[in-house]
Coordinates of C-alpha atoms and ligand atoms in Angstrom, one line a residue:
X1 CA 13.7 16.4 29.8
X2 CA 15.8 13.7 30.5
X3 CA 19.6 14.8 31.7
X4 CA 22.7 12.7 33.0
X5 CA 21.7 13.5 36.8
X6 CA 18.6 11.3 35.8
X7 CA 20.7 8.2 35.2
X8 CA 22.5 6.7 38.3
X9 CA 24.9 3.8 38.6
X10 CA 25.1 1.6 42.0
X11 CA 27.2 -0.7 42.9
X12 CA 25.2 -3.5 45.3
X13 CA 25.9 -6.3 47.8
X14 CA 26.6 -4.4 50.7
X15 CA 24.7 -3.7 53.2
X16 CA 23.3 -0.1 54.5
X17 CA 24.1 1.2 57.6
X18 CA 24.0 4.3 59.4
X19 CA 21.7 6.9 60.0
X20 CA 19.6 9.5 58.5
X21 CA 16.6 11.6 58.8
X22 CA 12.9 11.5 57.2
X23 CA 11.1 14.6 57.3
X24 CA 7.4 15.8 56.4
X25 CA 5.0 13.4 54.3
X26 CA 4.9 13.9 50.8
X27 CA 1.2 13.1 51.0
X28 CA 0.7 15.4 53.5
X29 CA 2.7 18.8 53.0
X30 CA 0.0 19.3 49.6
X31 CA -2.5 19.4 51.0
X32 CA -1.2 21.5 54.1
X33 CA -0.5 23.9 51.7
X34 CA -4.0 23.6 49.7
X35 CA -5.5 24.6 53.3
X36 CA -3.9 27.6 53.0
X37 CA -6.7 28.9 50.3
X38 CA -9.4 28.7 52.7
X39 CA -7.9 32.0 54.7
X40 CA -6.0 34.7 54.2
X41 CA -3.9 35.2 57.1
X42 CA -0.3 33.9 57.1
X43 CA 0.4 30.0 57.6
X44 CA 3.7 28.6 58.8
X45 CA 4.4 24.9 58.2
X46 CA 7.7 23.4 59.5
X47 CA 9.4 19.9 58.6
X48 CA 8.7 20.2 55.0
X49 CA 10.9 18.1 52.8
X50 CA 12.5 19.2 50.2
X51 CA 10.7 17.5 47.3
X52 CA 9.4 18.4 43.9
X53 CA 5.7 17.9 44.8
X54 CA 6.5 20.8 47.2
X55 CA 7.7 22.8 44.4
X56 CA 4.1 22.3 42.0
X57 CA 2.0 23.0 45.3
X58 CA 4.0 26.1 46.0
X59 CA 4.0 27.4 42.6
X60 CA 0.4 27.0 41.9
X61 CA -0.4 29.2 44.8
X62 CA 2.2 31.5 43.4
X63 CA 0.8 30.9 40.0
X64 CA -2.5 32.9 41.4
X65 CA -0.7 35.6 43.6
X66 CA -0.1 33.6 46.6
X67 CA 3.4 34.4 48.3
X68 CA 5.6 31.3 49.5
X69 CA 8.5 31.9 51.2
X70 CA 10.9 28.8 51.7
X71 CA 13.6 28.4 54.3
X72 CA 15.2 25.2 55.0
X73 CA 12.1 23.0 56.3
X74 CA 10.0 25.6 56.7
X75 CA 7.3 27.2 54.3
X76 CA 5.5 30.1 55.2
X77 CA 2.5 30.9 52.8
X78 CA -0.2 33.9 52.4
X79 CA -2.9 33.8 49.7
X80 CA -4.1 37.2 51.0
X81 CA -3.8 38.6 47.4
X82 CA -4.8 35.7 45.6
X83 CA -6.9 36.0 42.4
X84 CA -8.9 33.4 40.1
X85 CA -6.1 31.3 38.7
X86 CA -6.7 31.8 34.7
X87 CA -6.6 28.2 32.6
X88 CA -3.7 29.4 31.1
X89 CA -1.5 29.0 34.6
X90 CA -3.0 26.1 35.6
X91 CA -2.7 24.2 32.4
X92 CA 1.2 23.5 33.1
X93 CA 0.6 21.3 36.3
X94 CA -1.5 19.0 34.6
X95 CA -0.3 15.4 35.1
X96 CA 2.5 16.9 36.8
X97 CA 1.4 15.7 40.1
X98 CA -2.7 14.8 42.0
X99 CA -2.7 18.1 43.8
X100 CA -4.2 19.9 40.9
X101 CA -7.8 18.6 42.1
X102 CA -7.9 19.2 45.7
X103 CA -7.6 22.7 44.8
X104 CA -11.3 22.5 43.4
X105 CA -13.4 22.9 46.8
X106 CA -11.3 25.3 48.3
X107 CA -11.5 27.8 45.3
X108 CA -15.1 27.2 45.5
X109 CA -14.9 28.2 49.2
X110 CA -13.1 31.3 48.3
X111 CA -14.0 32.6 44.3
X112 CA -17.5 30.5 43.7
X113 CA -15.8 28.9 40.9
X114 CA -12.8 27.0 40.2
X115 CA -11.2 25.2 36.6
X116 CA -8.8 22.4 36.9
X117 CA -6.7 20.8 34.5
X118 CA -7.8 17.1 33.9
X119 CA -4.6 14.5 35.5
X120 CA -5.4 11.3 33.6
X121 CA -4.0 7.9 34.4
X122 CA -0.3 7.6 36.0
X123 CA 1.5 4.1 35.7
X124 CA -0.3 2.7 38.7
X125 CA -3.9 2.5 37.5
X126 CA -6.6 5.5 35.7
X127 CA -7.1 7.4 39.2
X128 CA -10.2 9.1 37.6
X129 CA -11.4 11.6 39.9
X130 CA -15.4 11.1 39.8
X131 CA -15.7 11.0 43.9
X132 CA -14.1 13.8 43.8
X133 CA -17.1 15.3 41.4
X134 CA -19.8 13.7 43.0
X135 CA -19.1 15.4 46.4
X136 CA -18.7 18.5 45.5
X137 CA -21.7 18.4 43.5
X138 CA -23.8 17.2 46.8
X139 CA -22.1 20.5 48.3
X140 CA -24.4 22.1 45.3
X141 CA -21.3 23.0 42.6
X142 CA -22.0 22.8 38.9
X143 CA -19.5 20.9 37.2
X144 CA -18.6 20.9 33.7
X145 CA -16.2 19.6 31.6
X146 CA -14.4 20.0 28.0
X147 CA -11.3 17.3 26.8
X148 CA -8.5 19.6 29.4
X149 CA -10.3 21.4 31.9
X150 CA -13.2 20.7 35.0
X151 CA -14.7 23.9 35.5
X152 CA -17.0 23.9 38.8
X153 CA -19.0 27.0 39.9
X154 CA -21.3 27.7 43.5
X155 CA -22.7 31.2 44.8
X156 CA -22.3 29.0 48.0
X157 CA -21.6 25.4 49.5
X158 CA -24.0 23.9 51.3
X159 CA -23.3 20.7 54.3
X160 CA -24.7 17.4 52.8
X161 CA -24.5 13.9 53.6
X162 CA -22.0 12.2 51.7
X163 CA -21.2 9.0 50.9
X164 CA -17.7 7.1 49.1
X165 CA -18.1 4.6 47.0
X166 CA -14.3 3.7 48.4
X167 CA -12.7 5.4 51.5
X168 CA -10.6 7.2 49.2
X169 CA -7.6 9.7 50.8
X170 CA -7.8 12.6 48.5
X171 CA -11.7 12.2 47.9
X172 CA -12.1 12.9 52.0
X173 CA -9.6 15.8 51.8
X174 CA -11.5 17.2 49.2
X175 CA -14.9 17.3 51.0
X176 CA -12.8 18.2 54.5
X177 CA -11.6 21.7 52.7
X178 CA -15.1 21.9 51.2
X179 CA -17.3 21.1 54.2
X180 CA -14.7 23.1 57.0
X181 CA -16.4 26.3 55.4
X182 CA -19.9 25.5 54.3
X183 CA -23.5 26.4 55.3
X184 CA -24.7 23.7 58.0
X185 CA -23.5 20.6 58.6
X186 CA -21.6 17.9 56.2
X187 CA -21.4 14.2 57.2
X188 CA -19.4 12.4 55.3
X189 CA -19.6 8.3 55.5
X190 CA -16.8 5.7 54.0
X191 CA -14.3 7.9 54.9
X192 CA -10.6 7.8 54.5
X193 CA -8.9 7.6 58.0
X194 CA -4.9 7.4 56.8
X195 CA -2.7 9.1 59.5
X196 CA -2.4 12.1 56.6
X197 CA -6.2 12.8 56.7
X198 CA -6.1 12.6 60.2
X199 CA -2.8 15.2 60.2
X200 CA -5.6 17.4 58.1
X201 CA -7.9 17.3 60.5
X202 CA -5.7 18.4 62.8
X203 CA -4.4 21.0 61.0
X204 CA -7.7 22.3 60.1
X205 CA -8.6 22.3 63.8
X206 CA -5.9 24.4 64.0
X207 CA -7.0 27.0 61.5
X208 CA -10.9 26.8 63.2
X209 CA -12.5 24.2 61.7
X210 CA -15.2 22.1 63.9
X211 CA -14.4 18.5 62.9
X212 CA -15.5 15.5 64.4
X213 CA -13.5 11.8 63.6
X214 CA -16.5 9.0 64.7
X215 CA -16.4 5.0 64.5
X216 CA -16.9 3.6 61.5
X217 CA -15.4 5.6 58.9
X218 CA -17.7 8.6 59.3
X219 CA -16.8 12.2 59.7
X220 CA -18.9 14.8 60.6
X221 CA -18.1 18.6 59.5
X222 CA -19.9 21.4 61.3
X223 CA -19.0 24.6 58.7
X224 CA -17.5 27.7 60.0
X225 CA -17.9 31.2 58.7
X226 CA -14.5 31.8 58.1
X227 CA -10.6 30.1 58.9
X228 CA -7.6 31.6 60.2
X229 CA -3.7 31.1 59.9
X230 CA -1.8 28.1 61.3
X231 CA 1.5 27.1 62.7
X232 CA 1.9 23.2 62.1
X233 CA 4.5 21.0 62.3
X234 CA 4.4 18.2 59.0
X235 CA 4.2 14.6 60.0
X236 CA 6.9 12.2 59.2
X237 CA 6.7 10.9 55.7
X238 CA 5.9 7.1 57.2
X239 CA 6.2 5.6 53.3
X240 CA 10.0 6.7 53.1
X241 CA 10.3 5.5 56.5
X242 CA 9.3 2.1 55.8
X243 CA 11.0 2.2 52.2
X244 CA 14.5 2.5 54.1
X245 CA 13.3 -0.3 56.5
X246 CA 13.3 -2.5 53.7
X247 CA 16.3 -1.6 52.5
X248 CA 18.0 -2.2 55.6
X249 CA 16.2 -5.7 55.9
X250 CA 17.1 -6.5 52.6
X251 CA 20.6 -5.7 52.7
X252 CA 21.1 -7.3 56.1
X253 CA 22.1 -3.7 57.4
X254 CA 21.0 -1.1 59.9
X255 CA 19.0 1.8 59.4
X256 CA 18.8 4.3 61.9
X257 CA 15.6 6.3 60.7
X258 CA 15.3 9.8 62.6
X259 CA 11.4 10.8 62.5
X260 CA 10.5 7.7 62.0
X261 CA 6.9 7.6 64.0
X262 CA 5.8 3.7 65.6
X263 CA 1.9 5.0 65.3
X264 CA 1.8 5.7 61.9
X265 CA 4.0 2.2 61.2
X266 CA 2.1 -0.1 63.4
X267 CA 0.6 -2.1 60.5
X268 CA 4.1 -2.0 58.6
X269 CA 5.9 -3.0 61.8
X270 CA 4.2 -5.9 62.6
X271 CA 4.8 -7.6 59.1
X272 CA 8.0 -6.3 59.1
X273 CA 8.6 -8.5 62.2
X274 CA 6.4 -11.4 61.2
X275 CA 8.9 -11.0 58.0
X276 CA 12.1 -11.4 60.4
X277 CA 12.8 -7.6 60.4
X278 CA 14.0 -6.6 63.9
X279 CA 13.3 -3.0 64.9
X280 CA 14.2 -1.0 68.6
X281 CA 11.6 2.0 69.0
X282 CA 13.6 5.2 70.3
X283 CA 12.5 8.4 70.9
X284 CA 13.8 10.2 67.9
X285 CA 13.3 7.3 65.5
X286 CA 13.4 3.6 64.5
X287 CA 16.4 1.5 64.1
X288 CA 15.3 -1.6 61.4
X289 CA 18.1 -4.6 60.7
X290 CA 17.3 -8.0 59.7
X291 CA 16.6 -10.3 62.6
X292 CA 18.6 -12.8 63.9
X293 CA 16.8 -15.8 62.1
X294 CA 16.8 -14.4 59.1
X295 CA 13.9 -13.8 56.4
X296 CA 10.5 -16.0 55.6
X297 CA 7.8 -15.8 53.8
X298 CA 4.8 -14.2 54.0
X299 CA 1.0 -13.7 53.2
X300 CA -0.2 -9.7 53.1
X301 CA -2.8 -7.4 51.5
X302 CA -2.5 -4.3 50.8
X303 CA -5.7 -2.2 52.2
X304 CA -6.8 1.5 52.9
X305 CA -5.9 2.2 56.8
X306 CA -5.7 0.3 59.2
X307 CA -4.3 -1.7 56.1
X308 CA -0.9 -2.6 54.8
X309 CA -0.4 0.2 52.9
X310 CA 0.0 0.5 49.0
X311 CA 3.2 2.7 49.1
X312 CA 4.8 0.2 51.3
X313 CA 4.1 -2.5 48.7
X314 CA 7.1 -2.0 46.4
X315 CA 9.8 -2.2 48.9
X316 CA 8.7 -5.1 50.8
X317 CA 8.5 -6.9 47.5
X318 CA 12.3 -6.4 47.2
X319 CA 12.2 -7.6 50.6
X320 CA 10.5 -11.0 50.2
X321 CA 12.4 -11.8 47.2
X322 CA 15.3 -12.2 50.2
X323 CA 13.0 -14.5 51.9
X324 CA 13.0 -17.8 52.8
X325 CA 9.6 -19.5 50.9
X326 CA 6.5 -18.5 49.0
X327 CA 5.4 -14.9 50.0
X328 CA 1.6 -13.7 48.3
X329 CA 1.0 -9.9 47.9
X330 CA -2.6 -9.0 47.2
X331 CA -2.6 -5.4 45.9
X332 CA -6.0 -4.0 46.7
X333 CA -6.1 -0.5 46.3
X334 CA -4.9 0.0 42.8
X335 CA -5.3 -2.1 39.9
X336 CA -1.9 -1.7 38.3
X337 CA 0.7 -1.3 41.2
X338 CA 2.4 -4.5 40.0
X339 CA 4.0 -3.1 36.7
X340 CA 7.3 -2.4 38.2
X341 CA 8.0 -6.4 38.6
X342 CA 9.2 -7.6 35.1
X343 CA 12.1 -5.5 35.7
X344 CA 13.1 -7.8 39.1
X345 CA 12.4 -11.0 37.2
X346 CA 15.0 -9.6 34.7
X347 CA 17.5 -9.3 38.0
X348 CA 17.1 -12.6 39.1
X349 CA 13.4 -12.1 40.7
X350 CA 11.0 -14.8 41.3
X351 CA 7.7 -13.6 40.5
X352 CA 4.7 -14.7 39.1
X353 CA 1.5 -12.5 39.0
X354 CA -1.9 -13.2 38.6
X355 CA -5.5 -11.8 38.0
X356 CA -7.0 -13.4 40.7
X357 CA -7.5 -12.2 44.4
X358 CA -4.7 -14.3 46.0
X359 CA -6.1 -13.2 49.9
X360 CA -9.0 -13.8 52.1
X361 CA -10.6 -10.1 51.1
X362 CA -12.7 -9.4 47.8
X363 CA -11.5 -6.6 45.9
X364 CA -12.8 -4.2 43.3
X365 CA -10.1 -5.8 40.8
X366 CA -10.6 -9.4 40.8
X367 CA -12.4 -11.1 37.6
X368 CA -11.1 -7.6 35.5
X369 CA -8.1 -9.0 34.2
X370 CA -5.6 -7.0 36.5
X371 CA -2.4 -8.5 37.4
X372 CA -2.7 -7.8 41.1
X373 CA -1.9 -10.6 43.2
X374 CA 2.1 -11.4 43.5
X375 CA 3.7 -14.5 44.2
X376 CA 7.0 -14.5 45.7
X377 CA 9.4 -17.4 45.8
X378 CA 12.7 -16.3 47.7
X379 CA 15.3 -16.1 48.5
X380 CA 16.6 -15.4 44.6
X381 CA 19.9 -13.8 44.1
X382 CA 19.6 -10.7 42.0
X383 CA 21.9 -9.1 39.7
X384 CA 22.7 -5.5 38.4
X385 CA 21.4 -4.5 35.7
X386 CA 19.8 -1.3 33.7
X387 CA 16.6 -0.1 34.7
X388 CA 14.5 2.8 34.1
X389 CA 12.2 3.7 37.1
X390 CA 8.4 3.8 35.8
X391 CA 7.4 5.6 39.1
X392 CA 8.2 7.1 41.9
X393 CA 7.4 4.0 44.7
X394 CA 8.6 1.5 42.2
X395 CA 12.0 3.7 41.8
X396 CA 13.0 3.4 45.3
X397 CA 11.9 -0.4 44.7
X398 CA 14.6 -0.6 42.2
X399 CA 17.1 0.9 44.3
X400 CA 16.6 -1.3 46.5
X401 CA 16.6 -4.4 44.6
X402 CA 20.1 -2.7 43.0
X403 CA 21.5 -2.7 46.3
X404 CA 20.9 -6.3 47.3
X405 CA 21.9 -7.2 43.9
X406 CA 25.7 -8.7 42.7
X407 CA 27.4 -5.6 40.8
X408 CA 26.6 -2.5 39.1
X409 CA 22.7 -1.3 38.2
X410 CA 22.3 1.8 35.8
X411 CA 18.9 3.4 37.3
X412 CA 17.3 5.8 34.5
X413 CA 14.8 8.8 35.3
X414 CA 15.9 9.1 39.1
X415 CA 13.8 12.2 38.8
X416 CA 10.7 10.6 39.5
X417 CA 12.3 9.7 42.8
X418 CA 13.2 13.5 43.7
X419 CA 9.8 13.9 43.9
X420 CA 8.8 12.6 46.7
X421 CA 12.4 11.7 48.4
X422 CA 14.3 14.3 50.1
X423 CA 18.5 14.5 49.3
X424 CA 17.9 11.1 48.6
X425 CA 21.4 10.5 46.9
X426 CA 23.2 12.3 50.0
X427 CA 21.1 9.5 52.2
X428 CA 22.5 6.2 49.9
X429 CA 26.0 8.0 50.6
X430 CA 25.4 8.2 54.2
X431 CA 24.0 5.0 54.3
X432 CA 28.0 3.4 52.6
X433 CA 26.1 3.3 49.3
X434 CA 28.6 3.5 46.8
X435 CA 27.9 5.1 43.8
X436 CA 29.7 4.9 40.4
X437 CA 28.3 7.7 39.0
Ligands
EPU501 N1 -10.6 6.4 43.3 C1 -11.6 6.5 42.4 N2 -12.2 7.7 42.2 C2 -11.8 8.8 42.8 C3 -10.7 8.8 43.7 C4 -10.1 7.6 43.9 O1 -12.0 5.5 41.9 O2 -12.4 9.9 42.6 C5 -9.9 5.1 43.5 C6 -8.4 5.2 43.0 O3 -8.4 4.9 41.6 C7 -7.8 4.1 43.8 C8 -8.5 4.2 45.2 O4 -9.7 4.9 44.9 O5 -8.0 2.9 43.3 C9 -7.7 5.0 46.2 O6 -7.3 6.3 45.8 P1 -7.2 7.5 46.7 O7 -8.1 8.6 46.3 O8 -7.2 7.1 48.1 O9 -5.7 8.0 46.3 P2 -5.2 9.5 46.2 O10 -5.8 10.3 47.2 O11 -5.3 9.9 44.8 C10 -3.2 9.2 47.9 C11 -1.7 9.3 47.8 C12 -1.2 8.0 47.1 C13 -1.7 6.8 47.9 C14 -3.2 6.8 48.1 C15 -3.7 5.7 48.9 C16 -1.3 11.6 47.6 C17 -0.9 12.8 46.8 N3 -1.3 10.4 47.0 O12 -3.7 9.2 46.5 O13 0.2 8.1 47.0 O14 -1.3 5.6 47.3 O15 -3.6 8.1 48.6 O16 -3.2 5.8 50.2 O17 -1.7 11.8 48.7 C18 2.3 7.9 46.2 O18 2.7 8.6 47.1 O19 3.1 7.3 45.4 C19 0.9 7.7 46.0 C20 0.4 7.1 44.9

């Protein structure tokens, strides 16, 4: 339900400076957490952010008798008394959040049977979940389905080779927790390789899974008995990193960004300079300002890694808006991540989208009438206005395109945006954000 903490007002035109810290991914702590079904001995995971996807993860497992114990930045989880979570307490987390799936294979691993709510379609495309399906069924699950529920059901998993159709993140997760503890050996081709799959890997190292990361998008899983307990450090949530980059960029400010990690940002970085951001590498963190030449346009794609990012899509939007010439965004990963732009036109935006593939690569979306290519003309002066955030990437957008903007922006649902950014109003303060309410 909608309260008065949802709605906040910003005054813009100034620009952000200061410093403030990033802590664990939000597309990474899940599915930490998720590992924790495949043993029963104790797990510690440190650097969590304080986020609402945190929350649904923790209280599923608690939902099924798991114990969670949160201290500042630190979770510490045992699902040594978990039981069969009944439809009934898993129903409520249905399109709360994606997590809901990945829980499928490793409650195969651990009850032969598992029933998941259905998530359906967010703002940002249908995300169906059929990858997710077919791999498990190659491990040898039965899957069903009625209009709310999966229901999936194996005496035992078995290694396969598998095969995406598209190297999808949460699809690889899935068959990482499922193969980690199969019979014989899974390889698994078309593979995700994000930095937060890779974090998984490690992670599942960790806990005694036999894992091998080979050229060409191909993992191969050798399946252990059994998986023990972990101590693990979260990696920096690299998608709020950038996201504050922009903001400094587009503000012409400085952003000191503690956690900030150059390996997992190479790809943003370098159109982030190529842009006329200006960034110094330290040990702790990034610092990000505008560069001394100011902002031009540019040409990007968005792509599964190495790729530009989708989640880094948004901000840098807001930021070529700020530049000087005619920028083209080709969003490849999901067919409606543009739906957040009418809202910038209405603040003085430039930007005209089309159907076609406005790149050099193919995509699965072009000739099927999705607006997914952007063009940008900047730089366009924005103004305040009211806006209510769709999503959760596309919020922070907004907040960004608020504080570039002349005068005061009413931002509804700011919600969405606690659920995946930690104490984010305490960072805009920190940052010389003023705000009006
Ligand atoms: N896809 C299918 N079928 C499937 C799974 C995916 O067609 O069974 C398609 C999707 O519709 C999409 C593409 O494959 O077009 C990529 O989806 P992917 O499975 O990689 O996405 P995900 O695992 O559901 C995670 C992040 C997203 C992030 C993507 C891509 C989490 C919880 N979410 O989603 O993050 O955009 O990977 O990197 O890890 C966000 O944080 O705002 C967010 C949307």
């Amino acid at each position: 339900m909608a309260s008065e903490h949802d709605t906040m007002i910003l005054r813009g035109g100034k620009p952000l400076r200061g410093e403030i810290t990033v802590r664990g991914a939000k597309n990474n702590i899940p599915k930490s957490v998720v590992a924790t079904l495949l043993t029963s001995e104790e797990c510690t995971l440190t650097n969590v952010a304080h986020i609402e996807d945190v929350e649904i993860v923790s209280d599923m497992i608690r939902a099924m008798g798991g114990e969670v114990r949160q201290d500042d930045g630190t979770l510490v989880i045992s699902t040594k008394n978990i039981q069969l979570p009944t439809k009934e307490q898993f129903q409520s987390f249905s399109g709360r959040s994606r997590i809901p799936i990945l829980f499928a294979g490793p409650l195969l691993v651990r009850f032969g049977k598992a029933m998941i709510p259905k998530l359906g379609g967010c703002n940002i495309g249908s995300r169906p979940v059929d990858f997710h399906i077919a791999a498990l069924k190659e491990f040898g699950a039965e899957v069903t389905e009625d209009e709310y529920f999966y229901y999936f059901e194996a005496s035992k998993l078995r290694g396969t080779k598998i095969a995406l159709n598209y190297p999808s993140v949460g699809a690889t997760e899935q068959v990482l927790f499922a193969a980690s503890c199969a019979e014989g050996v899974t390889e698994l081709s078309n593979a995700a390789v994000e930095p937060e799959v890779m974090e998984l890997v490690a992670l599942l190292q960790k806990m005694g899974a036999i894992i091998s990361v080979d050229t060409d998008r191909v993992i191969t899983i050798v399946g252990v008995p059994s998986l023990g307990g972990y101590e693990h450090a979260v990696m920096t949530d690299r998608i709020e990193a950038a996201s504050w980059a922009c903001a400094a960029a587009a503000t012409d400010g400085e952003i000191y960004v503690k956690g900030a990690r150059q390996m997992d940002m190479t790809t943003f970085l370098n159109k982030f300079r190529q842009v006329g951001g200006d960034f110094d590498i330290k040990n702790d963190g990034i610092i990000f300002r505008r560069g001394k030449k100011g902002l031009s346009s540019i040409a990007l794609e968005t792509d599964v890694h190495p790729g530009f990012m989708t989640d880094w899509q948004q901000p840098f939007v807001v930021l070529l808006t700020q530049a000087h010439g005619v920028s083209i965004v080709h969003e490849t990963v999901y067919e409606k991540r543009f739906g957040y732009i009418d809202a910038l036109n209405r603040m003085g935006a430039h930007i005209q989208l089309y159907q076609e593939c406005l790149g050099s690569k193919k995509c699965r979306f072009g000739q099927r009438n999705h607006f997914h290519s952007a063009v940008i003309s900047g730089p366009s002066k924005l103004r305040g206005t009211e806006i209510t955030i769709p999503d959760l990437r596309a919020g922070f957008s907004y907040v960004i395109a608020a504080l570039v903007a002349e005068g005061e922006s009413t931002l509804h649902n700011m919600n969405l945006i606690r659920r995946g950014y930690e104490d984010f109003r305490h960072k805009l303060e920190a940052l010389g954000v003023q705000i009006v309410k």
